[in-house]
Tab-separated table of C-alpha atoms in Angstrom:
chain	number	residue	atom	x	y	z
A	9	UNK	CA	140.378	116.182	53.980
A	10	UNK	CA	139.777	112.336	54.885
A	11	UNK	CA	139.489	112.832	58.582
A	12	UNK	CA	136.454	115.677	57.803
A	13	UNK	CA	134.883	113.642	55.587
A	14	UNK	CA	134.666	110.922	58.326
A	15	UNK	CA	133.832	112.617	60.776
A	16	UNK	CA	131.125	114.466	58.746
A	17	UNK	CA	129.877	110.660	58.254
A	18	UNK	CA	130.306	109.965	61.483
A	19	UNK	CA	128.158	112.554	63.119
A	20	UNK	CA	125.362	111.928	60.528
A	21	UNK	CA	125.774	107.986	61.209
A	22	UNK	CA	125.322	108.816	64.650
A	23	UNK	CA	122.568	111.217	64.612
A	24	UNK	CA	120.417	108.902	62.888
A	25	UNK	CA	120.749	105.907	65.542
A	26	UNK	CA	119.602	108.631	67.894
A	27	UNK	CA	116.284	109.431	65.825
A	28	UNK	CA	113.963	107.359	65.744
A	29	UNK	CA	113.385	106.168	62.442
A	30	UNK	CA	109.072	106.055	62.978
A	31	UNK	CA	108.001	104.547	59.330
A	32	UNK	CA	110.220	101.725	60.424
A	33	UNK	CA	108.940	101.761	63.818
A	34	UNK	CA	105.182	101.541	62.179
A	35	UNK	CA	106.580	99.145	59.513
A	36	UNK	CA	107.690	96.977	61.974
A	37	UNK	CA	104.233	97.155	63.575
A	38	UNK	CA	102.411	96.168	61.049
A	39	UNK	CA	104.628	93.507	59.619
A	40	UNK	CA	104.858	95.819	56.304
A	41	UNK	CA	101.263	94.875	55.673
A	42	UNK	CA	99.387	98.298	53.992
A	43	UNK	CA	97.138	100.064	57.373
A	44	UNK	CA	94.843	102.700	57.365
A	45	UNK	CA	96.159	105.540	60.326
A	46	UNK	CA	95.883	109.167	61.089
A	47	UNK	CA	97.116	111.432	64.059
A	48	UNK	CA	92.974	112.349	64.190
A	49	UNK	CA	91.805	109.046	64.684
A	50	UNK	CA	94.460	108.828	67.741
A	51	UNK	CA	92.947	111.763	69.127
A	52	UNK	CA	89.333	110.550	68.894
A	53	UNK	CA	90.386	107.243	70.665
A	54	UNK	CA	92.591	108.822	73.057
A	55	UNK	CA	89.471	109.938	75.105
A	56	UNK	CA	86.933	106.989	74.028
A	57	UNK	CA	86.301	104.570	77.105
A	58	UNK	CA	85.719	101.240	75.576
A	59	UNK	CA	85.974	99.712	79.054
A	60	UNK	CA	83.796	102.327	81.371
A	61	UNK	CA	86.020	104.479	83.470
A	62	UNK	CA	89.595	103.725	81.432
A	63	UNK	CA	91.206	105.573	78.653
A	64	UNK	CA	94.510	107.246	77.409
A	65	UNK	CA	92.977	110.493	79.142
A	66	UNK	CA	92.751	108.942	82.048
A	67	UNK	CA	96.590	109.113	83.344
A	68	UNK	CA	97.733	111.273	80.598
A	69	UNK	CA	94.894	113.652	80.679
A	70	UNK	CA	93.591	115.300	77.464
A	71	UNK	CA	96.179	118.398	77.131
A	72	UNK	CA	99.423	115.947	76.190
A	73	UNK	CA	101.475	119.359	76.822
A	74	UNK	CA	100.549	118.849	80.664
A	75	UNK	CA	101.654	116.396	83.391
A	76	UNK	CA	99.282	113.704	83.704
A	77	UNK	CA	98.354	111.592	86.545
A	78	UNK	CA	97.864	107.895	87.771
A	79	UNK	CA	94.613	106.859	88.015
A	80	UNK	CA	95.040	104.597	90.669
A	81	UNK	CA	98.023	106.098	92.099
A	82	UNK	CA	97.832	109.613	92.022
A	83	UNK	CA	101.401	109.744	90.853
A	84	UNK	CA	101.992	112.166	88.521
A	85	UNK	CA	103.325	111.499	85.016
A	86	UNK	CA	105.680	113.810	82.646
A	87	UNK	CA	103.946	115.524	79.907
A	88	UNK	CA	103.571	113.223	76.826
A	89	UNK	CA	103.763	115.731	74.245
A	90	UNK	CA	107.768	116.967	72.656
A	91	UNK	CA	106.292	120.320	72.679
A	92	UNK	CA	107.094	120.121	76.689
A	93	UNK	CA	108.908	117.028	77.280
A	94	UNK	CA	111.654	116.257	74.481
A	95	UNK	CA	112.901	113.040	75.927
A	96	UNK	CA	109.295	111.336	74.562
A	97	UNK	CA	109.073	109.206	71.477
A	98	UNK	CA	113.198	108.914	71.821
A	99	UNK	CA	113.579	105.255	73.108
A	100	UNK	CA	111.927	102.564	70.728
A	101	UNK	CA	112.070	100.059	73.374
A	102	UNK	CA	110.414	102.481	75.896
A	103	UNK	CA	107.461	103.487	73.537
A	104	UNK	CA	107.235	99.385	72.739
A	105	UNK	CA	107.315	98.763	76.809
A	106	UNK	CA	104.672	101.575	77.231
A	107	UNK	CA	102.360	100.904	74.629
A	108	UNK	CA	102.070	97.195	75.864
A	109	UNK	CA	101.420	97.931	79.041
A	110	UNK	CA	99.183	100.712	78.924
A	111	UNK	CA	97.002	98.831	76.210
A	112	UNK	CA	96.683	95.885	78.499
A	113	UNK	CA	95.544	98.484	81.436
A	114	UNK	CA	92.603	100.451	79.270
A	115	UNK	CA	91.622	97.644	77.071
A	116	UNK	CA	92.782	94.226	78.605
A	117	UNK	CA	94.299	93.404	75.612
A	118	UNK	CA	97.053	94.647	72.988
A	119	UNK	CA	96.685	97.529	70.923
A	120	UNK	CA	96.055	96.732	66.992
A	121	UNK	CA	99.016	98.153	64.890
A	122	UNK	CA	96.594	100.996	63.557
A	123	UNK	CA	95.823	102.385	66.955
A	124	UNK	CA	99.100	101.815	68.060
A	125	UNK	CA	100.577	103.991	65.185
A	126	UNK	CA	97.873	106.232	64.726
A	127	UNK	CA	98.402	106.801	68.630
A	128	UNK	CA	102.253	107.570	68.264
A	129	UNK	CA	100.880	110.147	65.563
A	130	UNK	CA	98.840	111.769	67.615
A	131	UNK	CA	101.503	112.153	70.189
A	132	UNK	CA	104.071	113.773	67.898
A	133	UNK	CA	102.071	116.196	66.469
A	134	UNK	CA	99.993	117.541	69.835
B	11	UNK	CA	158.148	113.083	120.749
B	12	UNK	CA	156.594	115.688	118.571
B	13	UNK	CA	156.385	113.186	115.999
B	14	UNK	CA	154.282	110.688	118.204
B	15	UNK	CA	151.992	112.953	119.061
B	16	UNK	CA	150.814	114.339	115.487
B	17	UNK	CA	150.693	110.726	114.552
B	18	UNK	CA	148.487	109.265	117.238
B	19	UNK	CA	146.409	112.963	116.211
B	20	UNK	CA	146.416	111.798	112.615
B	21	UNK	CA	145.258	108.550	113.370
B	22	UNK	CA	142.241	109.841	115.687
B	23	UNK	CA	141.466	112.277	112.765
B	24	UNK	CA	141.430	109.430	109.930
B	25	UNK	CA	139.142	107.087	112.301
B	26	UNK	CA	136.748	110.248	112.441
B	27	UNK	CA	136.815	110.882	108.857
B	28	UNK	CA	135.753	107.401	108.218
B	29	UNK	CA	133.033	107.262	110.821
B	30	UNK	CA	131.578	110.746	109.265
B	31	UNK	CA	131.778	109.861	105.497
B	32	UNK	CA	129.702	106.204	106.509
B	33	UNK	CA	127.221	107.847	109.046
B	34	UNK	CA	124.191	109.459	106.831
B	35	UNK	CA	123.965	112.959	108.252
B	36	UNK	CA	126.840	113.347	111.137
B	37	UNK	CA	128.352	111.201	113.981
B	38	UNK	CA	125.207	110.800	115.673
B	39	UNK	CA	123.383	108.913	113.264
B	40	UNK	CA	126.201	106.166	113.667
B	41	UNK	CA	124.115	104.702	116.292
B	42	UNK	CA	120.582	105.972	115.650
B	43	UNK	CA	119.500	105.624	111.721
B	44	UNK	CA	116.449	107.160	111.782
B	45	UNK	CA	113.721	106.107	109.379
B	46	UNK	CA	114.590	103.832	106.322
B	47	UNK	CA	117.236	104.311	103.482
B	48	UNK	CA	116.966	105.950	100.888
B	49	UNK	CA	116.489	104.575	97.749
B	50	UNK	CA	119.762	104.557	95.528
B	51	UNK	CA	118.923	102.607	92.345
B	52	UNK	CA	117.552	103.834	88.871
B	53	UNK	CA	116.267	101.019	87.398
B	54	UNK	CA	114.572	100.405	90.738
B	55	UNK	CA	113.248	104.246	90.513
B	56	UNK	CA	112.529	104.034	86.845
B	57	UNK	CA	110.648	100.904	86.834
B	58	UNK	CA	108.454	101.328	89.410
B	59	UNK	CA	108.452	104.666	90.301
B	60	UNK	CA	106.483	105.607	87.101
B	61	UNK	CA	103.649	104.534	88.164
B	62	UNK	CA	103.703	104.784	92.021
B	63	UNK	CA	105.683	106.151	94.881
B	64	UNK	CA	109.041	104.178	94.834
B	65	UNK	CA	108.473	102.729	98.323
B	66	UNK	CA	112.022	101.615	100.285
B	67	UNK	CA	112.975	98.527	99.694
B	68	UNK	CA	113.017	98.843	103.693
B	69	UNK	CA	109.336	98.769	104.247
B	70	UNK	CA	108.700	95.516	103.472
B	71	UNK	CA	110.989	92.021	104.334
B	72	UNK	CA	113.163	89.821	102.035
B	73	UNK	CA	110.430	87.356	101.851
B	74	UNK	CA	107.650	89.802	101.145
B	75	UNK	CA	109.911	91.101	98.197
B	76	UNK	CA	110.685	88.503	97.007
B	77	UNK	CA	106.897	86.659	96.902
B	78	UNK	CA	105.444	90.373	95.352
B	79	UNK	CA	108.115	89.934	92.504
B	80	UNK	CA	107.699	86.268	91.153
B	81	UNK	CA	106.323	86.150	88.066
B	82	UNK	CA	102.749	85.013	89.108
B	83	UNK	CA	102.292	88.092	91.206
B	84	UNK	CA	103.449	90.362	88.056
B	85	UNK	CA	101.244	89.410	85.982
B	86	UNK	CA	98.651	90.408	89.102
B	87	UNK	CA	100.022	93.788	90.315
B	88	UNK	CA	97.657	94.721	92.346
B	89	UNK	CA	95.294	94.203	89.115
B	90	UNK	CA	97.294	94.846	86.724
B	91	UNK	CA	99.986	93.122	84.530
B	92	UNK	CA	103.467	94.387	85.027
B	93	UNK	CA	105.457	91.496	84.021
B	94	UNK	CA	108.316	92.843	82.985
B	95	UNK	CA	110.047	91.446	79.150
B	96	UNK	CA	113.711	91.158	79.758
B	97	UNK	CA	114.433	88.717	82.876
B	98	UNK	CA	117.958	90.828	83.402
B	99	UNK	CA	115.468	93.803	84.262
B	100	UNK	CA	113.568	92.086	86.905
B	101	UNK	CA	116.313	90.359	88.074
B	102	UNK	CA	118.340	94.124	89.201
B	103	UNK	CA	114.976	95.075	90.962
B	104	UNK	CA	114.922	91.659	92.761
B	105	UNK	CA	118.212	91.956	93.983
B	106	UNK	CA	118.043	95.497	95.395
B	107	UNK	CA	114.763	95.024	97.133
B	108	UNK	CA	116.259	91.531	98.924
B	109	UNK	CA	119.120	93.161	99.752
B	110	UNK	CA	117.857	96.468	101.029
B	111	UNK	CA	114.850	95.201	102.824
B	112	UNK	CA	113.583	95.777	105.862
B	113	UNK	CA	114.966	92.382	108.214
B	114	UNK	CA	118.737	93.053	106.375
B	115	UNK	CA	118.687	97.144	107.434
B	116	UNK	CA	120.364	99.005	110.228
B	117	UNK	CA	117.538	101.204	110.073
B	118	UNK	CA	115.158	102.379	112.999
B	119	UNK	CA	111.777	102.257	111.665
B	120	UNK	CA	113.064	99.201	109.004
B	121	UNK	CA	113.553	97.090	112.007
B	122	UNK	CA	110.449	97.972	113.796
B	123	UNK	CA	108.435	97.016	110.481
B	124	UNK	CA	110.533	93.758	110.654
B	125	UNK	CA	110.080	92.663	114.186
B	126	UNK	CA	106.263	93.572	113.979
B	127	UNK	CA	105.731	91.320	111.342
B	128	UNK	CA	105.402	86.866	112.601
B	129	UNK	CA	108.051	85.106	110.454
B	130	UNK	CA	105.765	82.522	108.886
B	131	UNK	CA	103.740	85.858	107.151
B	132	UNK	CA	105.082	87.735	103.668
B	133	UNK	CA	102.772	90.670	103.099
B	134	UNK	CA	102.753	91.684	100.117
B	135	UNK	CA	101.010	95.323	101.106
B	136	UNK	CA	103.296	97.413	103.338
B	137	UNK	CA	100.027	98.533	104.730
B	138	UNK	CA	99.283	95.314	106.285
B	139	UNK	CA	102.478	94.805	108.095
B	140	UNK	CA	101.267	95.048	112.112
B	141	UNK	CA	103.672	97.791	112.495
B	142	UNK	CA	102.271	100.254	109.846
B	143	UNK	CA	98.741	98.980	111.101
B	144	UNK	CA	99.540	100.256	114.258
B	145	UNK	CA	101.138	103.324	113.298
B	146	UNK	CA	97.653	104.313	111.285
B	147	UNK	CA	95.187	103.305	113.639
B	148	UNK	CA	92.595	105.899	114.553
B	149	UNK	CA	93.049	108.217	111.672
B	150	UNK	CA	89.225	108.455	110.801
B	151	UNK	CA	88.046	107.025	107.420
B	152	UNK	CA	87.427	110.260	105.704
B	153	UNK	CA	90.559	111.423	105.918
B	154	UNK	CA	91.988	108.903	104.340
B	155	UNK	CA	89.697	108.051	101.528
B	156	UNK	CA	89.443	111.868	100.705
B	157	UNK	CA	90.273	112.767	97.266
B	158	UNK	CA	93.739	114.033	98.136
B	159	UNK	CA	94.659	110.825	99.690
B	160	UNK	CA	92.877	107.671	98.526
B	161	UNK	CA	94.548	105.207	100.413
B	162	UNK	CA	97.152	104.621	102.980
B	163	UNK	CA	99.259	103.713	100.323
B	164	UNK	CA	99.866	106.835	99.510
B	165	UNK	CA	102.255	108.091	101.267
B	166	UNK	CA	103.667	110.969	100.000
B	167	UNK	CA	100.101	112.185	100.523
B	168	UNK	CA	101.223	112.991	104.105
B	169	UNK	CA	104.037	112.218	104.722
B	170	UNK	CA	106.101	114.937	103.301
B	171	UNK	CA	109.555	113.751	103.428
B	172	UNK	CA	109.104	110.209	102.806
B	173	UNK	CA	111.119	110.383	99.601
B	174	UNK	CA	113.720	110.983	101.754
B	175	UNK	CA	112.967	107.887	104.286
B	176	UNK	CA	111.410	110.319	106.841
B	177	UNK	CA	108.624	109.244	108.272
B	178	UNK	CA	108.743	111.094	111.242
B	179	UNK	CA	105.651	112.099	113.045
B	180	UNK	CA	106.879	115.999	112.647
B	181	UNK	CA	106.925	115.998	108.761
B	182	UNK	CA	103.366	114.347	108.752
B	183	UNK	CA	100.559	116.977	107.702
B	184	UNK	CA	97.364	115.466	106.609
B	185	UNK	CA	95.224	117.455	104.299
B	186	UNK	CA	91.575	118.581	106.146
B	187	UNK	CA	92.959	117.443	109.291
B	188	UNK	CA	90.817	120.036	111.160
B	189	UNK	CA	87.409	119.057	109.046
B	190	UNK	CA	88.359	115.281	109.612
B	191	UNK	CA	88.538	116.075	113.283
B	192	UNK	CA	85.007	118.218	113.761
B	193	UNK	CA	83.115	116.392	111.212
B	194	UNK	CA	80.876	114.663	113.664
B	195	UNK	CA	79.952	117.692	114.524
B	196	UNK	CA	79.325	119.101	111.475
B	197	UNK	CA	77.113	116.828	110.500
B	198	UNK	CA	74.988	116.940	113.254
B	199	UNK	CA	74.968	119.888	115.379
B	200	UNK	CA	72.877	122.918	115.073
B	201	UNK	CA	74.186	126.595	114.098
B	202	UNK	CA	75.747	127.910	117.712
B	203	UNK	CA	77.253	124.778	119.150
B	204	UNK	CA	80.241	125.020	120.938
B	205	UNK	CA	82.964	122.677	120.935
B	206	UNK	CA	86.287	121.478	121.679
B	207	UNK	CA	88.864	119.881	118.395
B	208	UNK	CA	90.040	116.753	119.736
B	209	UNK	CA	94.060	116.769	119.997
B	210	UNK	CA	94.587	120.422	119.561
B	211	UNK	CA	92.168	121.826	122.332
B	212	UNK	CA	91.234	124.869	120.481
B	213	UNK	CA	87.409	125.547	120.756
B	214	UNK	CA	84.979	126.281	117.883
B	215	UNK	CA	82.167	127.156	117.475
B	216	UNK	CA	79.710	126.574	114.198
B	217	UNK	CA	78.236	130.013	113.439
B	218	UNK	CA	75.704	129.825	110.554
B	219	UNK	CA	74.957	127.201	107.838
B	220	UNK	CA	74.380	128.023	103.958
B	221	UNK	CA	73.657	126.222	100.666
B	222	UNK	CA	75.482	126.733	98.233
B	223	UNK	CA	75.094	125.865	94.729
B	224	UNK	CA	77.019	126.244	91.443
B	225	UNK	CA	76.541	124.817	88.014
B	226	UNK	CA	73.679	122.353	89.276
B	227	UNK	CA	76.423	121.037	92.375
B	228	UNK	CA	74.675	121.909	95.677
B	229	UNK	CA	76.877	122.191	98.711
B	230	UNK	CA	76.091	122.014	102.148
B	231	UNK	CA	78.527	124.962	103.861
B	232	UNK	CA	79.338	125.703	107.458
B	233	UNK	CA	80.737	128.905	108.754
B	234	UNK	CA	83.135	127.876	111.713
B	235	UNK	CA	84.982	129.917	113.565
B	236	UNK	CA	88.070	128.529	116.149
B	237	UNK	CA	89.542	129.950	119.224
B	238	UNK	CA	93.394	128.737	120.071
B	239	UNK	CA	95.151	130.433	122.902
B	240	UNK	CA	96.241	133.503	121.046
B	241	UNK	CA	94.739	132.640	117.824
B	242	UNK	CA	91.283	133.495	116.298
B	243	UNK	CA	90.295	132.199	113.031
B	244	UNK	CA	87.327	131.646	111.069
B	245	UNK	CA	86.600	129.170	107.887
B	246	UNK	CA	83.899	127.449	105.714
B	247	UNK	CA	84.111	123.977	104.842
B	248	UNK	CA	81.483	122.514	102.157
B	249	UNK	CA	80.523	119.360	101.599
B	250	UNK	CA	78.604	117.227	98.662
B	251	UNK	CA	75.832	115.427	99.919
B	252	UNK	CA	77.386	111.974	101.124
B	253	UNK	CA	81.514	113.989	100.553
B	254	UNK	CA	83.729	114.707	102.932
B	255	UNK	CA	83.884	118.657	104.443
B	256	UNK	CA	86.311	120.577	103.077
């Protein structure tokens, strides 16, 4: 009776440290200050060049179900969306690595913690 | 007696064995590697191969490696920053490049690339190593700024086995080769000239000219048709005004 019991704990401990936990993800973002976010406003900025010629849409395309490919490189990238790719969103220190670096591409700077999240919404629900 | 013989057999079989499981396709590689290695790292593939073709660690010397991976140069890829935030990361990367590249391998076209290159220069653009210089001399501009291609860095655009470190000139096929080749022509000659395609020696001949024009694009077309020597074929390429035929 123990042994099921642990296991059943187990298996649920483990589980978890394979989700992502995402409000602790954004939490951690924003340093647990209050932000104003939404899976829309990702979309809308997705597309939106704020440097001419660079955004989101521009390696990933616009159809996150799709491949996507390099604007400079032609390379093409994996579908962002779960929908067609489930290995996305799984690796916190991935998303952290991405996010970084593809900030610092389209906008020369870091993403703020409310497109950053609002972003990852947009992702996990398209 | 028996006995002697099936040894000195077993020991002939064991030293073939070994040659054949270190030789890359069969015994007669042993002597000839053709083309570069193949890349056999994942954080190597990973890392860098999300973005761009992983190129062999064998296209490029030690010393171009390691210049292209200091920390300087990261944070200016190319124009971009790609410093990388754990050190132990970088570090893997560094050390299969230096030890993989192109003056350490026993490869063919690795050494050529190698003894092309003056000692006192580190490239940091595979493209600008004297060999591959060489190699790409003569292919016309448009065919390799065409949409398709881009740049000479891209090799897979061409070269279609070069994820397998064959760069061979048999697995080459170049997209619009033919329109590259005539495109002098069609550009300036009228509607009934007669030609010859440089390289293959098929004739053509440019048969009428059209415009045509969808959703506001207008197109310049050509009606070609080519005569090989038991091969007649006929095709339209179109071009935007200041593009490339296709």
């Amino acid at each position: 009776m123990n042994k099921i019991l642990l296991s059943i704990i187990i298996y649920i401990a483990s589980t978890n440290i394979l989700a992502i936990d995402f409000n602790k993800l954004y939490k951690g973002w924003s340093n647990n200050q209050q932000v104003s976010y939404s899976a829309s406003m990702g979309k809308e900025l997705w597309s939106k060049e704020i440097l001419p010629g660079k955004s989101c849409k521009s390696c990933h395309g616009s159809d996150l179900t799709q491949p996507g490919k390099h604007i400079r490189t032609n390379k093409i990238i994996k579908p962002l969306s779960l929908k067609s790719n489930p290995e996305r969103l799984t690796k916190e220190k991935k998303i952290n690595k991405w996010l970084k670096r593809n900030c610092k591409f389209t906008y020369k700077r870091e993403c703020s913690p409310e497109e950053k999240i609002s972003f990852i919404e947009f992702i996990r629900f398209n | 007696m028996t006995k002697k013989y099936i040894s000195i057999g077993l020991f002939f079989v064991l030293i073939f064995a070994a040659i054949q499981s270190k030789s890359d396709y069969n015994l007669l590689n042993i002597f000839n590697k053709r083309g570069v290695q193949v890349i056999e790292n994942t954080t190597y593939q990973e890392e860098c191969g999300a973005c761009h073709f992983d190129y062999q660690p064998g296209l490029l010397p030690e010393r171009s490696w390691k210049k292209l991976m200091t920390n300087d140069e990261l944070l200016n890829h190319f124009g971009e920053d790609v410093s990388f935030d754990d050190s132990s990361t970088a570090n893997k990367i560094i050390k299969y490049l230096t030890l993989n590249a192109a003056d350490k391998s026993s490869y063919n076209r690795s050494k050529k690339i190698s003894r092309s290159l003056p000692s006192h220069q580190s490239p940091l653009r595979i493209t600008n190593t004297p060999y591959i210089k060489r190699k790409h001399h003569g292919i016309s501009k448009e065919l390799i700024t065409q949409q398709s291609v881009g740049s000479l860095s891209n090799c897979t655009a061409c070269h279609n086995n070069a994820h397998k470190g064959d760069y061979d000139d048999d697995s080459v096929t170049i997209p619009n080769i033919k329109a590259g080749l005539i495109s002098i022509e069609l550009n300036t000659q009228k509607d009934g000239y007669v030609g010859i395609v440089k390289s293959t020696n098929e004739s053509f001949k440019i048969i009428s000219t059209k415009i045509s024009s969808n959703l506001s694009v207008k197109k310049l077309c050509r009606v070609v048709s080519f005569k090989g020597n038991d091969e007649f074929s006929v095709r339209t390429y179109c071009k935007i005004k200041g593009g490339f035929w296709h």
